[in-house]
mmCIF file of C-alpha atoms and ligand atoms in Angstrom:
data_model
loop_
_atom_site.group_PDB
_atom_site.id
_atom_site.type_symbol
_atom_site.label_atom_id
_atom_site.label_comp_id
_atom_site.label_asym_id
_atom_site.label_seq_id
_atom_site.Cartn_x
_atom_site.Cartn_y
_atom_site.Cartn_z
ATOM 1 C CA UNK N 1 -79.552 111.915 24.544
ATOM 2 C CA UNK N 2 -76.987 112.875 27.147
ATOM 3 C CA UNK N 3 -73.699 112.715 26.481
ATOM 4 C CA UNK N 4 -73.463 109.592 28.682
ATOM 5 C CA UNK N 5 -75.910 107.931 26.668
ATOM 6 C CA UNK N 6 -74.115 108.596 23.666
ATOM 7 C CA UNK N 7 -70.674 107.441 24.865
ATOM 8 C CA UNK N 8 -72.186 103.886 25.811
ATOM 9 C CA UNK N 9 -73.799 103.407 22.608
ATOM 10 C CA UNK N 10 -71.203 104.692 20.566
ATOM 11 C CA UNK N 11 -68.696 102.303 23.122
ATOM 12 C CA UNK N 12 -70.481 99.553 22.649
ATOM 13 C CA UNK N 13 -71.023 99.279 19.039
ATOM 14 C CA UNK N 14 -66.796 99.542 18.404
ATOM 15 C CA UNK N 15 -66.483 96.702 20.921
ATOM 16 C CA UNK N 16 -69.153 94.565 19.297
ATOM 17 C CA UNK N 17 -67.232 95.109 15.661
ATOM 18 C CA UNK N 18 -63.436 94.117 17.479
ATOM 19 C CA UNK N 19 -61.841 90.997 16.510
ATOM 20 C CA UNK N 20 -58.477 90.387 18.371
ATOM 21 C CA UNK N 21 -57.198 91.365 21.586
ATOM 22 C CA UNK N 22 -54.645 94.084 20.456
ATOM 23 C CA UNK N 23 -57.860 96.374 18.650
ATOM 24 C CA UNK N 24 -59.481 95.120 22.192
ATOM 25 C CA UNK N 25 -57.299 96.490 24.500
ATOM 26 C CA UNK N 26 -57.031 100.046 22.423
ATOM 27 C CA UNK N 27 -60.501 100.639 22.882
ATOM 28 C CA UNK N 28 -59.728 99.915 26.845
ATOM 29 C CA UNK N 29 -57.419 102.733 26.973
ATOM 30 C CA UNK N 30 -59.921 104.891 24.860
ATOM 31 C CA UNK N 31 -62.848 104.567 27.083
ATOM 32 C CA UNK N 32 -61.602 103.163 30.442
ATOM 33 C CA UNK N 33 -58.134 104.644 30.748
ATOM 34 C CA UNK N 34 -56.769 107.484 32.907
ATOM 35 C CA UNK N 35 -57.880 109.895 29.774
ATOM 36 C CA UNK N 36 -60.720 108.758 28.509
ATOM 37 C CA UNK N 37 -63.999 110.936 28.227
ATOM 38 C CA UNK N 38 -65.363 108.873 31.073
ATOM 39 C CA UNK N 39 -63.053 109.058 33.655
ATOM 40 C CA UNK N 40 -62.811 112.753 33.148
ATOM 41 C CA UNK N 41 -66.612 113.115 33.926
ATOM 42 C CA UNK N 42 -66.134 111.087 36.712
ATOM 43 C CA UNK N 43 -63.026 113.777 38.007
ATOM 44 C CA UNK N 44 -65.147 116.843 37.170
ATOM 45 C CA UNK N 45 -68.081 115.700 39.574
ATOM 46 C CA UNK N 46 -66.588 117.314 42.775
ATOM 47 C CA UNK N 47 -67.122 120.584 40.912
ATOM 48 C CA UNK N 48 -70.865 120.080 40.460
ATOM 49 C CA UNK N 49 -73.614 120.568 43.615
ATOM 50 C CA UNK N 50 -74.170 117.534 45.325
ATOM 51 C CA UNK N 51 -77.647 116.639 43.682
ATOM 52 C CA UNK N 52 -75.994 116.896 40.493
ATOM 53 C CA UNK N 53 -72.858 115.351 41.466
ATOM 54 C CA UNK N 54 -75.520 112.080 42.731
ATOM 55 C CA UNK N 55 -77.266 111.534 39.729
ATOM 56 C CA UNK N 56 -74.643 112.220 37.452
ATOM 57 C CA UNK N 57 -72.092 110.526 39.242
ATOM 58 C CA UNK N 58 -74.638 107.390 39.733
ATOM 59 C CA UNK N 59 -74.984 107.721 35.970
ATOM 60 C CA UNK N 60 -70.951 107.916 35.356
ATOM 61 C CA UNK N 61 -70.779 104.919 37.271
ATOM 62 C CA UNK N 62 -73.205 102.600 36.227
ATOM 63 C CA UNK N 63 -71.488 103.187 32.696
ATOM 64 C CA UNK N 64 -67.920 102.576 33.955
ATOM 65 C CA UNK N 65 -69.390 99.322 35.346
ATOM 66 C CA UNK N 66 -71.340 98.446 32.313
ATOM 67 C CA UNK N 67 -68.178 99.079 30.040
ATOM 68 C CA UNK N 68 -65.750 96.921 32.387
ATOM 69 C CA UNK N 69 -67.832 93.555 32.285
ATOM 70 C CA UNK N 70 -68.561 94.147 28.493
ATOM 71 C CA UNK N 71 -64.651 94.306 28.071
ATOM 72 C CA UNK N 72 -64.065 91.274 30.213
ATOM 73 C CA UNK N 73 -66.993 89.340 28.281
ATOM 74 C CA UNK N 74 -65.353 90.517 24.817
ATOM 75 C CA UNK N 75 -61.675 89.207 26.235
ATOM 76 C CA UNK N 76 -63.064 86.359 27.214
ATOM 77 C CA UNK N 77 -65.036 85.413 23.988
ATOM 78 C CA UNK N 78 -61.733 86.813 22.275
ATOM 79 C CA UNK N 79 -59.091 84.349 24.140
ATOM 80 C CA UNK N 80 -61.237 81.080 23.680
ATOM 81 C CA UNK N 81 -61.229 81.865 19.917
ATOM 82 C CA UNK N 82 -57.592 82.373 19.798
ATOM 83 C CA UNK N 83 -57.187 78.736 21.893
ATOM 84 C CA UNK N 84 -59.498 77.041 19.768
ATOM 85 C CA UNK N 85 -57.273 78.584 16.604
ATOM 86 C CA UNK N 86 -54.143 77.486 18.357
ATOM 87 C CA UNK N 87 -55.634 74.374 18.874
ATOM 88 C CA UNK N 88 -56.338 73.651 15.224
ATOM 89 C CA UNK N 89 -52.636 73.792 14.607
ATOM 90 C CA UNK N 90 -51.717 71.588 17.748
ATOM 91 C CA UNK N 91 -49.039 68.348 17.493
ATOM 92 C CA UNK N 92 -47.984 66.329 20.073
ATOM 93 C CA UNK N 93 -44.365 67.051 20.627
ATOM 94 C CA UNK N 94 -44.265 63.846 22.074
ATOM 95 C CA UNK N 95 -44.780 61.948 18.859
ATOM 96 C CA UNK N 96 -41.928 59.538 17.686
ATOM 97 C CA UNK N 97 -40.147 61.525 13.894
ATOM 98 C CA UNK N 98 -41.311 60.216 10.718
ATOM 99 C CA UNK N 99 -38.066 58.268 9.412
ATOM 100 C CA UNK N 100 -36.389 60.106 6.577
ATOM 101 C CA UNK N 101 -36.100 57.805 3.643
ATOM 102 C CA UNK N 102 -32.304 57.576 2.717
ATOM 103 C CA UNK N 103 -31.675 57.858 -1.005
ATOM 104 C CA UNK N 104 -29.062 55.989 -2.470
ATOM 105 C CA UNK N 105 -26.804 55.167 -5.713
ATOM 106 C CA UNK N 106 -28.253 53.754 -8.638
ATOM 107 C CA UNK N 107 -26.958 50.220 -8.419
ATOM 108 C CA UNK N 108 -25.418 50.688 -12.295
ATOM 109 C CA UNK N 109 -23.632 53.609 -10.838
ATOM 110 C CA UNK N 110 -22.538 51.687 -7.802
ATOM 111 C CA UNK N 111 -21.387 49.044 -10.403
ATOM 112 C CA UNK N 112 -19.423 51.835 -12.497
ATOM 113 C CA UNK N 113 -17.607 53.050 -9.283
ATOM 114 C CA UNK N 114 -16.974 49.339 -8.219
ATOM 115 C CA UNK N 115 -14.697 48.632 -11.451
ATOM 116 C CA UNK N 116 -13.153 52.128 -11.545
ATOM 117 C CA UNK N 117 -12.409 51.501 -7.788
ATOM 118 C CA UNK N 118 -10.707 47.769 -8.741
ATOM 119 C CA UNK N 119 -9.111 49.245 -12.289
ATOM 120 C CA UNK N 120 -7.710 51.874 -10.088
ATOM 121 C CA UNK N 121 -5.933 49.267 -7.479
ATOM 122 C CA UNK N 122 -4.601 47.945 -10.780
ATOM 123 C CA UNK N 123 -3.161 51.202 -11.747
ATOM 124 C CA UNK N 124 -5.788 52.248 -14.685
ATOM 125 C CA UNK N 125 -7.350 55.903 -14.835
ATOM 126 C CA UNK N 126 -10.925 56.995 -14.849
ATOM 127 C CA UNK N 127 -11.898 58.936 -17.539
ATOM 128 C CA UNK N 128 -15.053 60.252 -19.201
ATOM 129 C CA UNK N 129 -16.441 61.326 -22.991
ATOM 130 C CA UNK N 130 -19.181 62.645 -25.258
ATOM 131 C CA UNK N 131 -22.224 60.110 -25.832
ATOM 132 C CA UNK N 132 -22.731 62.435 -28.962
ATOM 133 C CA UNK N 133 -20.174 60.873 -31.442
ATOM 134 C CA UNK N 134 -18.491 61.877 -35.063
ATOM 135 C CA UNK N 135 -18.460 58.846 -37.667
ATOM 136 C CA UNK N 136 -14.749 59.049 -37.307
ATOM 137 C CA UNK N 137 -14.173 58.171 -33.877
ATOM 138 C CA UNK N 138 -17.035 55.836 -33.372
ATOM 139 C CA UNK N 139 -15.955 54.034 -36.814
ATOM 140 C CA UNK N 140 -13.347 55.706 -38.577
ATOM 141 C CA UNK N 141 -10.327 55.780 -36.576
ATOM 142 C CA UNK N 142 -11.020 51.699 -35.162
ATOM 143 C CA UNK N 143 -10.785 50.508 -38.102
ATOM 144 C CA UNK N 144 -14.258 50.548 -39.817
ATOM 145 C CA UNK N 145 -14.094 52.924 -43.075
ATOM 146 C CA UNK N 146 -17.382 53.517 -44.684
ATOM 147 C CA UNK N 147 -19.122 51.356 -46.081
ATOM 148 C CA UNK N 148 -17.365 48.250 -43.955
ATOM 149 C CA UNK N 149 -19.538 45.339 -43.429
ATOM 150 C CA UNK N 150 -18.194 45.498 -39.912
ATOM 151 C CA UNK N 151 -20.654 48.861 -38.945
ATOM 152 C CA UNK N 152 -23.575 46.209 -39.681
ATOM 153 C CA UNK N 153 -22.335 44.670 -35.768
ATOM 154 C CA UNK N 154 -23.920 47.948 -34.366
ATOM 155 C CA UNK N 155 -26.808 49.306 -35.004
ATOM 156 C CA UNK N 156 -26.735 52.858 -34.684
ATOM 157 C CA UNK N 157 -29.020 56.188 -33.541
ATOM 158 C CA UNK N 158 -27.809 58.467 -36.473
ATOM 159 C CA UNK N 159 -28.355 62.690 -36.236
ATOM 160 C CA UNK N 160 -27.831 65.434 -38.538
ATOM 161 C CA UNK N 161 -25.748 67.849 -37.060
ATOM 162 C CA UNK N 162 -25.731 71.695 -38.693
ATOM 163 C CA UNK N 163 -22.268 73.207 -39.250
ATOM 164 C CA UNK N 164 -21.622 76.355 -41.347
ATOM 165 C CA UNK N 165 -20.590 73.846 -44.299
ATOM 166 C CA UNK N 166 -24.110 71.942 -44.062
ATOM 167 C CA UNK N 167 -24.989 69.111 -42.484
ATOM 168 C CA UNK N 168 -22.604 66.667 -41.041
ATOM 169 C CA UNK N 169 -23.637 63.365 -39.670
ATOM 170 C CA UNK N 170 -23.020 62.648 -35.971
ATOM 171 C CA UNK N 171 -24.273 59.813 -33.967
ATOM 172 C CA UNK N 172 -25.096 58.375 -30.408
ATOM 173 C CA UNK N 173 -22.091 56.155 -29.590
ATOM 174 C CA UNK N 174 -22.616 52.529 -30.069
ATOM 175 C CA UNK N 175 -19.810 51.809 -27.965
ATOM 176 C CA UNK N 176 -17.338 53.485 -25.323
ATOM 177 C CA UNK N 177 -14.048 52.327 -27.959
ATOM 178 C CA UNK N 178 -14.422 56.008 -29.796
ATOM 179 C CA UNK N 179 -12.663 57.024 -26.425
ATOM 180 C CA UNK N 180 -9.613 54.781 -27.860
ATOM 181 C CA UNK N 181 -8.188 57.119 -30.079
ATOM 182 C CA UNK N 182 -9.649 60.163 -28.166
ATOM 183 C CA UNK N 183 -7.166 59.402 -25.319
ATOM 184 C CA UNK N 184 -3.801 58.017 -27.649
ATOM 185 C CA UNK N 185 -4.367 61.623 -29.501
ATOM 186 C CA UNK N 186 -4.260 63.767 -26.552
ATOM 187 C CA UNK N 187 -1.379 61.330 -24.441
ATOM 188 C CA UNK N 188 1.894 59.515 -25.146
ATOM 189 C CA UNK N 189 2.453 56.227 -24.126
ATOM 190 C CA UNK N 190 2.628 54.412 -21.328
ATOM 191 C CA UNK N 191 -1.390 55.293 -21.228
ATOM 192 C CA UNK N 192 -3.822 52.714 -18.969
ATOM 193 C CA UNK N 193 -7.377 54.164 -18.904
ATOM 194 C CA UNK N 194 -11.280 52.773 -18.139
ATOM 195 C CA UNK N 195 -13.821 54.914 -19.379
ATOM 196 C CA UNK N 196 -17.418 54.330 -17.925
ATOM 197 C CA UNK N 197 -20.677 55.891 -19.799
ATOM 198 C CA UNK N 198 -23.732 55.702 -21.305
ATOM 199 C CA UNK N 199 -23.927 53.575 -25.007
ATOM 200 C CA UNK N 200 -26.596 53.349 -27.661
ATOM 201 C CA UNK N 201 -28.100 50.775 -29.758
ATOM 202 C CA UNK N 202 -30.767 50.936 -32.145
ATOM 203 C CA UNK N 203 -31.936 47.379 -31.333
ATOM 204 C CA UNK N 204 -34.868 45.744 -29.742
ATOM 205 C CA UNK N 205 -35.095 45.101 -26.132
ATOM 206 C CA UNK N 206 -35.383 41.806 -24.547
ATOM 207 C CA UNK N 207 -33.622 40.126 -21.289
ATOM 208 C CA UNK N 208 -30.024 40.739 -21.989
ATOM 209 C CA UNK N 209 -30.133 43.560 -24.408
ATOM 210 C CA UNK N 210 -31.120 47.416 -24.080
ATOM 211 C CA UNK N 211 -30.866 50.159 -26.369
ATOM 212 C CA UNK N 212 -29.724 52.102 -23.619
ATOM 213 C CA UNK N 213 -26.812 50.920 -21.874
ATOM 214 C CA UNK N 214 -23.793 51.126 -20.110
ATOM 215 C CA UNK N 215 -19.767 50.118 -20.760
ATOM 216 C CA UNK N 216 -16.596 50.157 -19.138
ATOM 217 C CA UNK N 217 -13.899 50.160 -21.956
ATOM 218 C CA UNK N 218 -10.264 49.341 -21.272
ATOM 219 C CA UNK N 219 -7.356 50.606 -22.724
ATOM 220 C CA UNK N 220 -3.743 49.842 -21.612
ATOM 221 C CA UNK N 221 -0.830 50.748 -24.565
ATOM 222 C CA UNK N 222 2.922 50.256 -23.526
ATOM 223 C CA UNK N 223 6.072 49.034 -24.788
ATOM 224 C CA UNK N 224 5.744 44.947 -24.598
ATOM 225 C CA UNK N 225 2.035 44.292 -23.730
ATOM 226 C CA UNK N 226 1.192 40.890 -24.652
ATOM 227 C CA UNK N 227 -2.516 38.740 -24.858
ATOM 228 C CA UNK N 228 -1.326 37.498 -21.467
ATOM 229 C CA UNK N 229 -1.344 41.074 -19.809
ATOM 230 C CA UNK N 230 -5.000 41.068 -21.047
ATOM 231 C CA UNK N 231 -5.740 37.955 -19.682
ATOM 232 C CA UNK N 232 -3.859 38.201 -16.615
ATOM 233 C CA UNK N 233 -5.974 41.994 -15.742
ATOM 234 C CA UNK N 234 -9.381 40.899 -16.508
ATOM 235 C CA UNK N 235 -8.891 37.361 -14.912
ATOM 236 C CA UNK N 236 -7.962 39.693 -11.640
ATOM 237 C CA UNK N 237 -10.611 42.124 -12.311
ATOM 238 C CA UNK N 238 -13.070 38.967 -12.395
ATOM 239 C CA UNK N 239 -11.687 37.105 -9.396
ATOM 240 C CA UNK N 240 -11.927 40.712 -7.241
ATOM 241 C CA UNK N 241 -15.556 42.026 -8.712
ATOM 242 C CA UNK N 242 -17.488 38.100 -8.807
ATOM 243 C CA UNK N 243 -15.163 36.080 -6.342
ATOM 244 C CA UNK N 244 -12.782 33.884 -6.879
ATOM 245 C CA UNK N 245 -15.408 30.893 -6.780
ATOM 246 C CA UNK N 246 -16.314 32.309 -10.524
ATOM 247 C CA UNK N 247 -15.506 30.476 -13.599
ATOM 248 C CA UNK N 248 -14.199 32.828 -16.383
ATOM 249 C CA UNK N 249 -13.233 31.595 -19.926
ATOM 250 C CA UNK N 250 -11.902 33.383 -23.179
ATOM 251 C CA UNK N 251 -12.783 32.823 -26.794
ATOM 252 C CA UNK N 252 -11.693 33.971 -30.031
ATOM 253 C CA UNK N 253 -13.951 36.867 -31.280
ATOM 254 C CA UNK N 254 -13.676 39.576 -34.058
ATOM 255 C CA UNK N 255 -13.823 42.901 -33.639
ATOM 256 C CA UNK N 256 -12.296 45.232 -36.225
ATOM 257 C CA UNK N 257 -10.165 47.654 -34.427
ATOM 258 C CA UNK N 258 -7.716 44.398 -32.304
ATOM 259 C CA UNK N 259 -6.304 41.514 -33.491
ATOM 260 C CA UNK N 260 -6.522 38.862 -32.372
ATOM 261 C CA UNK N 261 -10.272 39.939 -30.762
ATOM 262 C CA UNK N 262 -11.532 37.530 -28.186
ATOM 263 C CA UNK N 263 -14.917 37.533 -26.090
ATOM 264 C CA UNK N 264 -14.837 36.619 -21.866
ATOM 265 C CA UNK N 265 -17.737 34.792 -20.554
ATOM 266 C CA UNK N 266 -18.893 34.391 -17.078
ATOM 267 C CA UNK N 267 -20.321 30.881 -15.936
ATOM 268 C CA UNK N 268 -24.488 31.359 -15.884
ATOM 269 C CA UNK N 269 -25.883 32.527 -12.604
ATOM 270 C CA UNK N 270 -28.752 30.854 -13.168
ATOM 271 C CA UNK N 271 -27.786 27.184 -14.051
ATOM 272 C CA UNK N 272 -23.926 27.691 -12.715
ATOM 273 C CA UNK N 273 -22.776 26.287 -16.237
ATOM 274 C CA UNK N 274 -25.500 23.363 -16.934
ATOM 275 C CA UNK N 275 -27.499 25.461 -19.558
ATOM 276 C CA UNK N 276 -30.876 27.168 -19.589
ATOM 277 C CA UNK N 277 -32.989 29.850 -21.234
ATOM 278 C CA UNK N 278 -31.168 32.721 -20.184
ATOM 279 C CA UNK N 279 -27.415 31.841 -21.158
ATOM 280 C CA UNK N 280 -29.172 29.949 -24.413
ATOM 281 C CA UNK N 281 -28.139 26.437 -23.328
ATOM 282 C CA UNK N 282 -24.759 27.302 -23.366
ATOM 283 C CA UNK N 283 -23.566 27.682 -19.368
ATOM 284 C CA UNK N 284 -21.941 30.970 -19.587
ATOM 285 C CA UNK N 285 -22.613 34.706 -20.353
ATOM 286 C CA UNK N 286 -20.685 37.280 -22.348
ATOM 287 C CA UNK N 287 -19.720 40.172 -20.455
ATOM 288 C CA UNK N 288 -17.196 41.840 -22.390
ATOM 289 C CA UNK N 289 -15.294 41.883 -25.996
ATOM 290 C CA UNK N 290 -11.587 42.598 -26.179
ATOM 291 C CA UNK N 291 -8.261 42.068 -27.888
ATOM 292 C CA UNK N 292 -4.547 43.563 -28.543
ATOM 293 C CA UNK N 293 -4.998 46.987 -30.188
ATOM 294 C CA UNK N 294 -4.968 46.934 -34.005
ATOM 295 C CA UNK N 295 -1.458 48.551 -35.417
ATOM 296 C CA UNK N 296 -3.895 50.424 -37.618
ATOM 297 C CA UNK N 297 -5.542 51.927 -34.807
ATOM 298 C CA UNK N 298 -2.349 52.801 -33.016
ATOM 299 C CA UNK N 299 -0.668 54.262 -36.162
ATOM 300 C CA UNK N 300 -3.711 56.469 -37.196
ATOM 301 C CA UNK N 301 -3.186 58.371 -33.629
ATOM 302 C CA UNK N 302 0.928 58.669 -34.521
ATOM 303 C CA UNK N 303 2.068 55.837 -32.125
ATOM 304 C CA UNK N 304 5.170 53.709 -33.658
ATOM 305 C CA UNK N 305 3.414 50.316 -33.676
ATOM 306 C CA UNK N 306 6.380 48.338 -33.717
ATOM 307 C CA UNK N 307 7.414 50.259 -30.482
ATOM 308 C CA UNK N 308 4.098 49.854 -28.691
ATOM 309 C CA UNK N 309 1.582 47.228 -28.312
ATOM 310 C CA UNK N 310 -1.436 47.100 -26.272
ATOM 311 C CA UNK N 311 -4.710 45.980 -24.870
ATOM 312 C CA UNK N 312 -8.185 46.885 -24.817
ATOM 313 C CA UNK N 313 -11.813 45.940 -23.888
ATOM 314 C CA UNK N 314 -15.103 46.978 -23.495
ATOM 315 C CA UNK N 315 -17.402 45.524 -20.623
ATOM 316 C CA UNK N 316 -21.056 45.595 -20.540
ATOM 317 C CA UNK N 317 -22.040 46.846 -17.374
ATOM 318 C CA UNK N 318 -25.429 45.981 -16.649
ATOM 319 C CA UNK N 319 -24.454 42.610 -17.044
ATOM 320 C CA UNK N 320 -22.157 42.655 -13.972
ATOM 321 C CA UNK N 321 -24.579 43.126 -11.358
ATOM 322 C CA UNK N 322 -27.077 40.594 -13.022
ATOM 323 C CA UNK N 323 -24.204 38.169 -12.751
ATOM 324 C CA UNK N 324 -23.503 38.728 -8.983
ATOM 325 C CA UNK N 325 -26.746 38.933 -7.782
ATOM 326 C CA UNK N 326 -28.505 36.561 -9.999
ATOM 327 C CA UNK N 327 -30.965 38.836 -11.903
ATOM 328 C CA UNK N 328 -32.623 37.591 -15.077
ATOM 329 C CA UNK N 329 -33.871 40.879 -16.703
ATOM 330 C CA UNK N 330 -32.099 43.700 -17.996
ATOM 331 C CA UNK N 331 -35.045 45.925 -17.951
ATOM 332 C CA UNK N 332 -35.115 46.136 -14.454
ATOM 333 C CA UNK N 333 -32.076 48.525 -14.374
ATOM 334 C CA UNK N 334 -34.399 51.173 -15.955
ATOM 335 C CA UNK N 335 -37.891 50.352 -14.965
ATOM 336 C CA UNK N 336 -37.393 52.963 -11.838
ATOM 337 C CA UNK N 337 -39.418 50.396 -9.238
ATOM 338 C CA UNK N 338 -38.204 50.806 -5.604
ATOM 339 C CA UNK N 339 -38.612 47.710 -5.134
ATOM 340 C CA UNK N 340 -36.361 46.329 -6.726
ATOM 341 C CA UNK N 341 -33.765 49.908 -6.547
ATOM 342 C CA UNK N 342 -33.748 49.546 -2.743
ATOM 343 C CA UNK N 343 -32.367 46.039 -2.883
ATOM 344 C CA UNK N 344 -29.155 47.661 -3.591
HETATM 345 C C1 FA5 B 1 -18.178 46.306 -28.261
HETATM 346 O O1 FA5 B 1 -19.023 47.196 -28.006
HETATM 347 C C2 FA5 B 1 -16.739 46.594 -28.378
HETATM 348 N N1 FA5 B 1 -16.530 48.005 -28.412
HETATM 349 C C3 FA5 B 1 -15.988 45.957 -27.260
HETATM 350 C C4 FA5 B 1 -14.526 45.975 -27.432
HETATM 351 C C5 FA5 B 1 -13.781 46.986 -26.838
HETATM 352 C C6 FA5 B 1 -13.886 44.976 -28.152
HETATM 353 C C7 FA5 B 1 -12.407 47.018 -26.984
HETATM 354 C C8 FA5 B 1 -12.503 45.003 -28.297
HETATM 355 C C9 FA5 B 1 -11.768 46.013 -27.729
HETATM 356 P P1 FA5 B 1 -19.918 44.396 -28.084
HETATM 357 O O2 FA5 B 1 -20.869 44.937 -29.076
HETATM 358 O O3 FA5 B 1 -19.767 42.920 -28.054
HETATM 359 O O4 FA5 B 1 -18.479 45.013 -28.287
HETATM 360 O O5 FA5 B 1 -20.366 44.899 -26.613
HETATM 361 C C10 FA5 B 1 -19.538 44.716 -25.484
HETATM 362 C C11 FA5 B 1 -20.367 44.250 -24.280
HETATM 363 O O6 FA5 B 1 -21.461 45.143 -24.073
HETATM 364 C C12 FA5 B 1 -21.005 42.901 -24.480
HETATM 365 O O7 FA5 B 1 -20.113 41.892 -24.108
HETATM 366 C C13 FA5 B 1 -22.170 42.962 -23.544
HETATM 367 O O8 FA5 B 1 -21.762 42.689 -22.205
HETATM 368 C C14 FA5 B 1 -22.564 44.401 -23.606
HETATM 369 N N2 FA5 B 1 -23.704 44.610 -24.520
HETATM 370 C C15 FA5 B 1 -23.696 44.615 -25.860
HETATM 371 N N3 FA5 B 1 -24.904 44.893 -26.355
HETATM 372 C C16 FA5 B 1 -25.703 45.109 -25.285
HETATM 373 C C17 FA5 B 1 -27.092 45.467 -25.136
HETATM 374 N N4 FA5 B 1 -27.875 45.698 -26.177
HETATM 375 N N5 FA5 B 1 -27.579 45.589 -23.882
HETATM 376 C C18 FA5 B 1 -26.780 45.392 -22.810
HETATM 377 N N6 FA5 B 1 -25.481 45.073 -22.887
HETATM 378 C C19 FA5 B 1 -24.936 44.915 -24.111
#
């Protein structure tokens, strides 16, 4: 085999094993370049006699020939296999976006921020506490010593909780009133708070009650409060969150940590007042229990109760929305369907 012969085998087994264009065009240079083996064969023919120089140089160029339309057939089998790859990952700039779904607020939190927002215009605070409770603040310190029939109004998530002297009961708050005395301990009067969060029942579900839910409590301690600053705040807060087309009414209720304790209803949404299933016949729906701070509360935090007076209550808040916009069942709030989240 001549060294010809062996170059174009040799050349043309690389090119058949090359698979992109950059290991293409290095074998170019190698064999087809300015230094390859050939073109230097094809320089050195002047030196040979001119019988040689014909049949070798006939030889030389039949090669060059042979290796320049292999290496345009390779780049050309090359290039439509890079298209065709390109192609696979085509899109049409042209296309209209795909909209970007806008998240949005929870309507219970939009509810929470729409009464801090109108308790704030009326000069209140927004504050926040733990939804893991001691005995003493969820019972103790309103009022409710152990063993006071009164605890039986809220049935409660107990947990053992492991200090260094044992085991000391804590529980998931039944209420948002534990934040009461949490706030008189840590500030003197004048103090006018609402304190939104999560509340706890150990109760059974059905269209007005979770076991999971949601308050607002109140708390507004001064010099000279009266039952008629309570009734004059949450008749405003009413009027500005429902409208003033709302009918509101108040009725004696007992809770142990205020006295007097009174209840607020909200005419039914459903039958606007006539009676049906959901308000139990009786035209209106409890939103929220209340009252003028017990002196027994206010004394157990070191506040002189003949000094200071006050107000407090504690709003349900799921119910608000269901009231405004007419929806029958509480369970909706949690059920996470879009449909009926992107309604608000
Ligand atoms: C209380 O929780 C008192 N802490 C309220 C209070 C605060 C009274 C300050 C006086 C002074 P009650 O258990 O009634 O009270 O609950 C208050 C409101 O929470 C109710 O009016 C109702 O709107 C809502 N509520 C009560 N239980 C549920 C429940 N299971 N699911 C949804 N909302 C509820």
């Amino acid at each position: 085999m001549s060294p010809l012969d062996e170059l174009q085998s040799k050349a043309l087994a690389e090119l058949a094993a090359i698979a992109d264009l950059k290991e293409l065009e290095a074998w170019r240079v190698f064999y087809l370049g300015k230094k390859s083996q050939l073109t230097q064969t094809l320089r050195g023919l002047a030196s040979l006699s001119v019988d040689d120089r014909r049949q070798a140089g006939a030889q030389a160029n039949q090669l060059k020939l042979l290796l320049e339309s292999s290496f345009e057939e390779k780049k050309k089998t090359l290039q439509q296999a890079q298209l065709a790859a390109a192609r696979q990952e085509y899109f049409d700039v042209t296309l209209a976006g795909r909209p970007l779904t806008l998240g949005r607020l929870h309507p219970v939190t939009q509810t929470i921020r729409e009464i801090g927002a109108i308790f704030s215009g009326l000069g209140f605070q927004v504050v926040e506490g733990p939804e893991v409770e001691w005995d003493r603040y969820n019972f103790e310190a309103l009022n409710i010593p152990p063993g006071h029939p009164a605890r039986d109004m809220w049935s409660t998530f107990w947990m053992d909780y492991k200090t260094e002297s044992g085991q000391t009961p804590m529980l998931l708050r039944t209420h948002t009133s534990p934040m009461q005395p949490r706030v008189m301990e840590k500030t003197k009067p004048p103090v006018r708070v609402v304190v939104p969060g999560k509340v706890y029942r150990y109760e059974a579900t059905d269209a007005t009650h979770e076991s999971q839910f949601h308050q607002v409590e109140g708390l507004a301690v001064d010099e000279g409060i009266t039952l008629a600053d309570l009734k004059g705040t949450l008749y405003e807060f009413a009027r500005r969150f429902f409208g003033s087309d709302r009918k509101a009414r108040f009725r004696c209720d007992y809770f142990p940590f205020v006295e007097p304790g009174v209840e607020m209803a909200i005419d039914c949404w459903v039958c606007k007042g006539a009676g049906c299933r959901l308000c139990g016949n009786s035209g209106w729906i409890e939103i929220l229990g209340a009252g003028m701070v017990h002196p027994h509360v206010l004394e157990r935090v070191g506040y002189d109760s003949n000094k200071y007076t006050g107000f407090a209550f504690g709003m349900g808040v799921e119910r608000m929305p269901m009231l405004k916009y007419g929806i029958d069942d509480i369970r909706h709030f949690f059920a996470n369907d879009l449909r009926f989240l992107r309604q608000f």
